[in-house]
Structures are given as structure tokens and as C-alpha cells.
Amino acid sequence: FMWDLLALALCEIRIKNKATRALRDQVLTIQDNPDRAEELRAELISDKERNNCAKCDSRHFCNFFLACIYHELNDTVNMQIHIKAAIKDFYRIGSRWNEIFARWIYGKLLLQIEDFLSARREFELAIETLEERAKKYRKEDKYEQRDKCYSFINQIRSLF
């Protein structure tokens, strides 16, 4: 079931840069394709080692994409490392929307490894941010976005 959430998150996260969106589209193709996932992992890691990450427009998404890739490779330890880093990345640049999805994924991963208390904390933080967003959207008469927030809240609540 994790891929359902990863695919949702990959489609929902906000990405301004065209190259980063192209990279996201590649990550969407790795489901049930561990060979392609391994290729993409190797590409991302070697790009990280070769280039100056500070100049890369995709740097704030790299850990998020790697978390998805490590899920496909069945590497829970590295998935956990990278999704935690993605939460920090999105928090640092003030991308609260993207942070919601990183926390939701991290919470679901924590559920899988039976760390229920930590999972609940991540879910509650994601819900709190979604509720703030929903209020903001209501004030701006953006009812479709508000309803989307409530839909996500219900999906998260159904997990715990």
C-alpha cells in the first residue's frame, strides 16, 4: 500500500523547476521495477557526489526521491534516513505542503516497523498542518483545495 501513498505524494508535491518535475516523472516509473530503481538510485547518488548540490534546483527533492527509490529496493533503513532528511529539507525551505507528504510517508513507514507512538506523532503533525491549510483556503474561498485538505486528513486518520 505504500506505493499508493508515494504516487499520491509524488503527484501532489509542489515542484517549480522543470528538470525536477522530469526527475519526479522518472521516479513515478520505478514501481515494480527494481532494476530501474537501482539505475535511478545510482544516477542520483553519482550526481550528488559529482556536482555542487547548492547549485542544483532539485536538491530539496533529492532525499524525497531517494526515499521512494529505497522503498522500491526494499531498503527500509535508507528509506527512513532519506524521508527524515526530506522532512528537514522541506521544513528548511518553508515548503509546508511538501513537508505534509514527507511526514505522512514517514508515519506510514513507522507504522510498518511498528513504532506506533512515533507514527502517531508524525500523522498528528501532518494533520495539524493540513488543518491550518484548510482554514487558510476557506478564508480565500478556495473550497476545492480546502476539501482536498480534509480528504487527506481523513485518509491519514484512517491509519491510526
PDB file of N, CA, C and O in Angstrom, residues 8-60:
ATOM      1  N   LEU A   8       0.682   9.224  -4.846  1.00  0.00           N
ATOM      2  CA  LEU A   8      -0.125  10.403  -4.499  1.00  0.00           C
ATOM      3  C   LEU A   8       0.798  11.576  -4.154  1.00  0.00           C
ATOM      4  O   LEU A   8       0.645  12.681  -4.678  1.00  0.00           O
ATOM      5  N   ALA A   9       1.765  11.312  -3.289  1.00  0.00           N
ATOM      6  CA  ALA A   9       2.685  12.361  -2.837  1.00  0.00           C
ATOM      7  C   ALA A   9       3.507  12.913  -4.002  1.00  0.00           C
ATOM      8  O   ALA A   9       3.659  14.131  -4.140  1.00  0.00           O
ATOM      9  N   LEU A  10       4.014  12.033  -4.844  1.00  0.00           N
ATOM     10  CA  LEU A  10       4.818  12.480  -5.990  1.00  0.00           C
ATOM     11  C   LEU A  10       3.999  13.387  -6.914  1.00  0.00           C
ATOM     12  O   LEU A  10       4.531  14.333  -7.497  1.00  0.00           O
ATOM     13  N   CYS A  11       2.707  13.101  -7.016  1.00  0.00           N
ATOM     14  CA  CYS A  11       1.842  13.925  -7.873  1.00  0.00           C
ATOM     15  C   CYS A  11       1.415  15.221  -7.179  1.00  0.00           C
ATOM     16  O   CYS A  11       1.176  16.220  -7.844  1.00  0.00           O
ATOM     17  N   GLU A  12       1.327  15.190  -5.861  1.00  0.00           N
ATOM     18  CA  GLU A  12       0.830  16.355  -5.116  1.00  0.00           C
ATOM     19  C   GLU A  12       1.900  17.362  -4.710  1.00  0.00           C
ATOM     20  O   GLU A  12       1.599  18.530  -4.522  1.00  0.00           O
ATOM     21  N   ILE A  13       3.147  16.895  -4.523  1.00  0.00           N
ATOM     22  CA  ILE A  13       4.163  17.847  -4.062  1.00  0.00           C
ATOM     23  C   ILE A  13       4.334  18.956  -5.090  1.00  0.00           C
ATOM     24  O   ILE A  13       4.164  18.744  -6.282  1.00  0.00           O
ATOM     25  N   ARG A  14       4.648  20.135  -4.588  1.00  0.00           N
ATOM     26  CA  ARG A  14       4.774  21.307  -5.457  1.00  0.00           C
ATOM     27  C   ARG A  14       6.208  21.440  -5.920  1.00  0.00           C
ATOM     28  O   ARG A  14       7.124  21.568  -5.109  1.00  0.00           O
ATOM     29  N   ILE A  15       6.375  21.408  -7.232  1.00  0.00           N
ATOM     30  CA  ILE A  15       7.704  21.489  -7.846  1.00  0.00           C
ATOM     31  C   ILE A  15       7.665  22.574  -8.917  1.00  0.00           C
ATOM     32  O   ILE A  15       6.903  22.463  -9.871  1.00  0.00           O
ATOM     33  N   LYS A  16       8.480  23.613  -8.739  1.00  0.00           N
ATOM     34  CA  LYS A  16       8.512  24.707  -9.719  1.00  0.00           C
ATOM     35  C   LYS A  16       9.415  24.391 -10.904  1.00  0.00           C
ATOM     36  O   LYS A  16       9.116  24.721 -12.032  1.00  0.00           O
ATOM     37  N   ASN A  17      10.543  23.737 -10.598  1.00  0.00           N
ATOM     38  CA  ASN A  17      11.577  23.531 -11.612  1.00  0.00           C
ATOM     39  C   ASN A  17      11.239  22.397 -12.583  1.00  0.00           C
ATOM     40  O   ASN A  17      10.854  21.306 -12.177  1.00  0.00           O
ATOM     41  N   LYS A  18      11.414  22.676 -13.881  1.00  0.00           N
ATOM     42  CA  LYS A  18      11.068  21.721 -14.940  1.00  0.00           C
ATOM     43  C   LYS A  18      11.914  20.443 -14.864  1.00  0.00           C
ATOM     44  O   LYS A  18      11.389  19.332 -15.010  1.00  0.00           O
ATOM     45  N   ALA A  19      13.214  20.594 -14.627  1.00  0.00           N
ATOM     46  CA  ALA A  19      14.112  19.434 -14.542  1.00  0.00           C
ATOM     47  C   ALA A  19      13.733  18.548 -13.356  1.00  0.00           C
ATOM     48  O   ALA A  19      13.773  17.319 -13.438  1.00  0.00           O
ATOM     49  N   THR A  20      13.344  19.176 -12.255  1.00  0.00           N
ATOM     50  CA  THR A  20      12.929  18.426 -11.062  1.00  0.00           C
ATOM     51  C   THR A  20      11.632  17.669 -11.336  1.00  0.00           C
ATOM     52  O   THR A  20      11.467  16.532 -10.910  1.00  0.00           O
ATOM     53  N   ARG A  21      10.719  18.301 -12.079  1.00  0.00           N
ATOM     54  CA  ARG A  21       9.469  17.615 -12.444  1.00  0.00           C
ATOM     55  C   ARG A  21       9.756  16.407 -13.336  1.00  0.00           C
ATOM     56  O   ARG A  21       9.142  15.352 -13.191  1.00  0.00           O
ATOM     57  N   ALA A  22      10.726  16.555 -14.245  1.00  0.00           N
ATOM     58  CA  ALA A  22      11.117  15.443 -15.123  1.00  0.00           C
ATOM     59  C   ALA A  22      11.692  14.295 -14.295  1.00  0.00           C
ATOM     60  O   ALA A  22      11.401  13.117 -14.539  1.00  0.00           O
ATOM     61  N   LEU A  23      12.481  14.643 -13.280  1.00  0.00           N
ATOM     62  CA  LEU A  23      13.053  13.640 -12.385  1.00  0.00           C
ATOM     63  C   LEU A  23      11.939  12.944 -11.602  1.00  0.00           C
ATOM     64  O   LEU A  23      11.928  11.718 -11.472  1.00  0.00           O
ATOM     65  N   ARG A  24      10.964  13.727 -11.133  1.00  0.00           N
ATOM     66  CA  ARG A  24       9.806  13.161 -10.435  1.00  0.00           C
ATOM     67  C   ARG A  24       9.080  12.158 -11.336  1.00  0.00           C
ATOM     68  O   ARG A  24       8.682  11.080 -10.899  1.00  0.00           O
ATOM     69  N   ASP A  25       8.917  12.520 -12.602  1.00  0.00           N
ATOM     70  CA  ASP A  25       8.238  11.624 -13.549  1.00  0.00           C
ATOM     71  C   ASP A  25       8.995  10.309 -13.708  1.00  0.00           C
ATOM     72  O   ASP A  25       8.388   9.248 -13.843  1.00  0.00           O
ATOM     73  N   GLN A  26      10.322  10.385 -13.652  1.00  0.00           N
ATOM     74  CA  GLN A  26      11.130   9.155 -13.713  1.00  0.00           C
ATOM     75  C   GLN A  26      10.909   8.300 -12.468  1.00  0.00           C
ATOM     76  O   GLN A  26      10.797   7.080 -12.561  1.00  0.00           O
ATOM     77  N   VAL A  27      10.853   8.942 -11.310  1.00  0.00           N
ATOM     78  CA  VAL A  27      10.635   8.212 -10.048  1.00  0.00           C
ATOM     79  C   VAL A  27       9.275   7.501 -10.094  1.00  0.00           C
ATOM     80  O   VAL A  27       9.142   6.379  -9.603  1.00  0.00           O
ATOM     81  N   LEU A  28       8.289   8.128 -10.717  1.00  0.00           N
ATOM     82  CA  LEU A  28       6.961   7.504 -10.830  1.00  0.00           C
ATOM     83  C   LEU A  28       6.986   6.213 -11.647  1.00  0.00           C
ATOM     84  O   LEU A  28       6.082   5.392 -11.525  1.00  0.00           O
ATOM     85  N   THR A  29       8.012   6.007 -12.469  1.00  0.00           N
ATOM     86  CA  THR A  29       8.067   4.817 -13.331  1.00  0.00           C
ATOM     87  C   THR A  29       8.735   3.605 -12.679  1.00  0.00           C
ATOM     88  O   THR A  29       8.786   2.545 -13.284  1.00  0.00           O
ATOM     89  N   ILE A  30       9.255   3.757 -11.468  1.00  0.00           N
ATOM     90  CA  ILE A  30      10.040   2.652 -10.881  1.00  0.00           C
ATOM     91  C   ILE A  30       9.209   1.627 -10.119  1.00  0.00           C
ATOM     92  O   ILE A  30       9.739   0.595  -9.717  1.00  0.00           O
ATOM     93  N   GLN A  31       7.919   1.896  -9.917  1.00  0.00           N
ATOM     94  CA  GLN A  31       7.095   0.939  -9.178  1.00  0.00           C
ATOM     95  C   GLN A  31       7.146  -0.432  -9.857  1.00  0.00           C
ATOM     96  O   GLN A  31       6.966  -0.532 -11.075  1.00  0.00           O
ATOM     97  N   ASP A  32       7.418  -1.461  -9.063  1.00  0.00           N
ATOM     98  CA  ASP A  32       7.535  -2.840  -9.558  1.00  0.00           C
ATOM     99  C   ASP A  32       8.650  -2.992 -10.594  1.00  0.00           C
ATOM    100  O   ASP A  32       8.606  -3.878 -11.446  1.00  0.00           O
ATOM    101  N   ASN A  33       9.640  -2.123 -10.527  1.00  0.00           N
ATOM    102  CA  ASN A  33      10.776  -2.192 -11.447  1.00  0.00           C
ATOM    103  C   ASN A  33      12.073  -1.905 -10.679  1.00  0.00           C
ATOM    104  O   ASN A  33      12.681  -0.835 -10.843  1.00  0.00           O
ATOM    105  N   PRO A  34      12.504  -2.874  -9.846  1.00  0.00           N
ATOM    106  CA  PRO A  34      13.687  -2.643  -9.014  1.00  0.00           C
ATOM    107  C   PRO A  34      14.970  -2.366  -9.819  1.00  0.00           C
ATOM    108  O   PRO A  34      15.833  -1.626  -9.360  1.00  0.00           O
ATOM    109  N   ASP A  35      15.058  -2.922 -11.031  1.00  0.00           N
ATOM    110  CA  ASP A  35      16.248  -2.654 -11.856  1.00  0.00           C
ATOM    111  C   ASP A  35      16.319  -1.171 -12.219  1.00  0.00           C
ATOM    112  O   ASP A  35      17.372  -0.545 -12.123  1.00  0.00           O
ATOM    113  N   ARG A  36      15.187  -0.629 -12.637  1.00  0.00           N
ATOM    114  CA  ARG A  36      15.130   0.804 -12.982  1.00  0.00           C
ATOM    115  C   ARG A  36      15.363   1.643 -11.730  1.00  0.00           C
ATOM    116  O   ARG A  36      16.033   2.680 -11.785  1.00  0.00           O
ATOM    117  N   ALA A  37      14.828   1.204 -10.595  1.00  0.00           N
ATOM    118  CA  ALA A  37      15.020   1.925  -9.330  1.00  0.00           C
ATOM    119  C   ALA A  37      16.505   1.975  -8.978  1.00  0.00           C
ATOM    120  O   ALA A  37      17.020   3.024  -8.579  1.00  0.00           O
ATOM    121  N   GLU A  38      17.199   0.861  -9.169  1.00  0.00           N
ATOM    122  CA  GLU A  38      18.634   0.807  -8.869  1.00  0.00           C
ATOM    123  C   GLU A  38      19.413   1.735  -9.795  1.00  0.00           C
ATOM    124  O   GLU A  38      20.326   2.440  -9.353  1.00  0.00           O
ATOM    125  N   GLU A  39      19.048   1.758 -11.076  1.00  0.00           N
ATOM    126  CA  GLU A  39      19.695   2.675 -12.038  1.00  0.00           C
ATOM    127  C   GLU A  39      19.521   4.127 -11.611  1.00  0.00           C
ATOM    128  O   GLU A  39      20.475   4.904 -11.620  1.00  0.00           O
ATOM    129  N   LEU A  40      18.293   4.478 -11.258  1.00  0.00           N
ATOM    130  CA  LEU A  40      17.983   5.848 -10.862  1.00  0.00           C
ATOM    131  C   LEU A  40      18.711   6.215  -9.565  1.00  0.00           C
ATOM    132  O   LEU A  40      19.225   7.331  -9.431  1.00  0.00           O
ATOM    133  N   ARG A  41      18.777   5.258  -8.632  1.00  0.00           N
ATOM    134  CA  ARG A  41      19.495   5.489  -7.366  1.00  0.00           C
ATOM    135  C   ARG A  41      20.956   5.794  -7.663  1.00  0.00           C
ATOM    136  O   ARG A  41      21.510   6.775  -7.170  1.00  0.00           O
ATOM    137  N   ALA A  42      21.576   4.971  -8.512  1.00  0.00           N
ATOM    138  CA  ALA A  42      22.990   5.161  -8.859  1.00  0.00           C
ATOM    139  C   ALA A  42      23.215   6.519  -9.526  1.00  0.00           C
ATOM    140  O   ALA A  42      24.181   7.214  -9.216  1.00  0.00           O
ATOM    141  N   GLU A  43      22.296   6.895 -10.423  1.00  0.00           N
ATOM    142  CA  GLU A  43      22.391   8.208 -11.100  1.00  0.00           C
ATOM    143  C   GLU A  43      22.330   9.349 -10.092  1.00  0.00           C
ATOM    144  O   GLU A  43      23.155  10.264 -10.127  1.00  0.00           O
ATOM    145  N   LEU A  44      21.341   9.293  -9.195  1.00  0.00           N
ATOM    146  CA  LEU A  44      21.172  10.365  -8.215  1.00  0.00           C
ATOM    147  C   LEU A  44      22.358  10.467  -7.275  1.00  0.00           C
ATOM    148  O   LEU A  44      22.838  11.558  -6.990  1.00  0.00           O
ATOM    149  N   ILE A  45      22.844   9.313  -6.806  1.00  0.00           N
ATOM    150  CA  ILE A  45      23.978   9.308  -5.883  1.00  0.00           C
ATOM    151  C   ILE A  45      25.230   9.852  -6.582  1.00  0.00           C
ATOM    152  O   ILE A  45      25.950  10.664  -6.021  1.00  0.00           O
ATOM    153  N   SER A  46      25.480   9.421  -7.820  1.00  0.00           N
ATOM    154  CA  SER A  46      26.684   9.905  -8.510  1.00  0.00           C
ATOM    155  C   SER A  46      26.557  11.396  -8.852  1.00  0.00           C
ATOM    156  O   SER A  46      27.538  12.130  -8.781  1.00  0.00           O
ATOM    157  N   ASP A  47      25.356  11.852  -9.186  1.00  0.00           N
ATOM    158  CA  ASP A  47      25.139  13.291  -9.408  1.00  0.00           C
ATOM    159  C   ASP A  47      25.435  14.079  -8.141  1.00  0.00           C
ATOM    160  O   ASP A  47      26.057  15.142  -8.190  1.00  0.00           O
ATOM    161  N   LYS A  48      24.986  13.536  -7.012  1.00  0.00           N
ATOM    162  CA  LYS A  48      25.216  14.195  -5.717  1.00  0.00           C
ATOM    163  C   LYS A  48      26.707  14.301  -5.425  1.00  0.00           C
ATOM    164  O   LYS A  48      27.174  15.315  -4.922  1.00  0.00           O
ATOM    165  N   GLU A  49      27.444  13.230  -5.735  1.00  0.00           N
ATOM    166  CA  GLU A  49      28.888  13.208  -5.450  1.00  0.00           C
ATOM    167  C   GLU A  49      29.665  14.099  -6.410  1.00  0.00           C
ATOM    168  O   GLU A  49      30.648  14.715  -6.034  1.00  0.00           O
ATOM    169  N   ARG A  50      29.214  14.154  -7.674  1.00  0.00           N
ATOM    170  CA  ARG A  50      29.928  14.910  -8.708  1.00  0.00           C
ATOM    171  C   ARG A  50      29.673  16.403  -8.673  1.00  0.00           C
ATOM    172  O   ARG A  50      30.553  17.200  -8.971  1.00  0.00           O
ATOM    173  N   ASN A  51      28.457  16.771  -8.367  1.00  0.00           N
ATOM    174  CA  ASN A  51      28.064  18.171  -8.503  1.00  0.00           C
ATOM    175  C   ASN A  51      27.981  18.902  -7.178  1.00  0.00           C
ATOM    176  O   ASN A  51      27.920  18.297  -6.125  1.00  0.00           O
ATOM    177  N   ASN A  52      27.921  20.201  -7.290  1.00  0.00           N
ATOM    178  CA  ASN A  52      27.718  21.032  -6.118  1.00  0.00           C
ATOM    179  C   ASN A  52      26.209  21.107  -5.870  1.00  0.00           C
ATOM    180  O   ASN A  52      25.489  21.762  -6.618  1.00  0.00           O
ATOM    181  N   CYS A  53      25.755  20.438  -4.840  1.00  0.00           N
ATOM    182  CA  CYS A  53      24.312  20.378  -4.550  1.00  0.00           C
ATOM    183  C   CYS A  53      23.708  21.762  -4.336  1.00  0.00           C
ATOM    184  O   CYS A  53      22.535  21.979  -4.633  1.00  0.00           O
ATOM    185  N   ALA A  54      24.494  22.699  -3.829  1.00  0.00           N
ATOM    186  CA  ALA A  54      23.984  24.047  -3.545  1.00  0.00           C
ATOM    187  C   ALA A  54      23.469  24.731  -4.814  1.00  0.00           C
ATOM    188  O   ALA A  54      22.605  25.591  -4.752  1.00  0.00           O
ATOM    189  N   LYS A  55      24.019  24.349  -5.968  1.00  0.00           N
ATOM    190  CA  LYS A  55      23.607  24.975  -7.231  1.00  0.00           C
ATOM    191  C   LYS A  55      22.497  24.201  -7.936  1.00  0.00           C
ATOM    192  O   LYS A  55      22.003  24.623  -8.972  1.00  0.00           O
ATOM    193  N   CYS A  56      22.102  23.057  -7.376  1.00  0.00           N
ATOM    194  CA  CYS A  56      21.125  22.190  -8.044  1.00  0.00           C
ATOM    195  C   CYS A  56      19.706  22.548  -7.620  1.00  0.00           C
ATOM    196  O   CYS A  56      19.401  22.627  -6.425  1.00  0.00           O
ATOM    197  N   ASP A  57      18.840  22.753  -8.610  1.00  0.00           N
ATOM    198  CA  ASP A  57      17.445  23.102  -8.325  1.00  0.00           C
ATOM    199  C   ASP A  57      16.660  21.939  -7.715  1.00  0.00           C
ATOM    200  O   ASP A  57      15.608  22.142  -7.127  1.00  0.00           O
ATOM    201  N   SER A  58      17.154  20.726  -7.901  1.00  0.00           N
ATOM    202  CA  SER A  58      16.448  19.540  -7.395  1.00  0.00           C
ATOM    203  C   SER A  58      16.882  19.146  -5.984  1.00  0.00           C
ATOM    204  O   SER A  58      16.362  18.197  -5.432  1.00  0.00           O
ATOM    205  N   ARG A  59      17.834  19.881  -5.417  1.00  0.00           N
ATOM    206  CA  ARG A  59      18.438  19.433  -4.152  1.00  0.00           C
ATOM    207  C   ARG A  59      17.435  19.227  -3.026  1.00  0.00           C
ATOM    208  O   ARG A  59      17.588  18.330  -2.218  1.00  0.00           O
ATOM    209  N   HIS A  60      16.380  20.055  -2.983  1.00  0.00           N
ATOM    210  CA  HIS A  60      15.409  19.923  -1.892  1.00  0.00           C
ATOM    211  C   HIS A  60      14.492  18.720  -2.079  1.00  0.00           C
ATOM    212  O   HIS A  60      13.764  18.349  -1.172  1.00  0.00           O
TER     213      HIS A  60
END
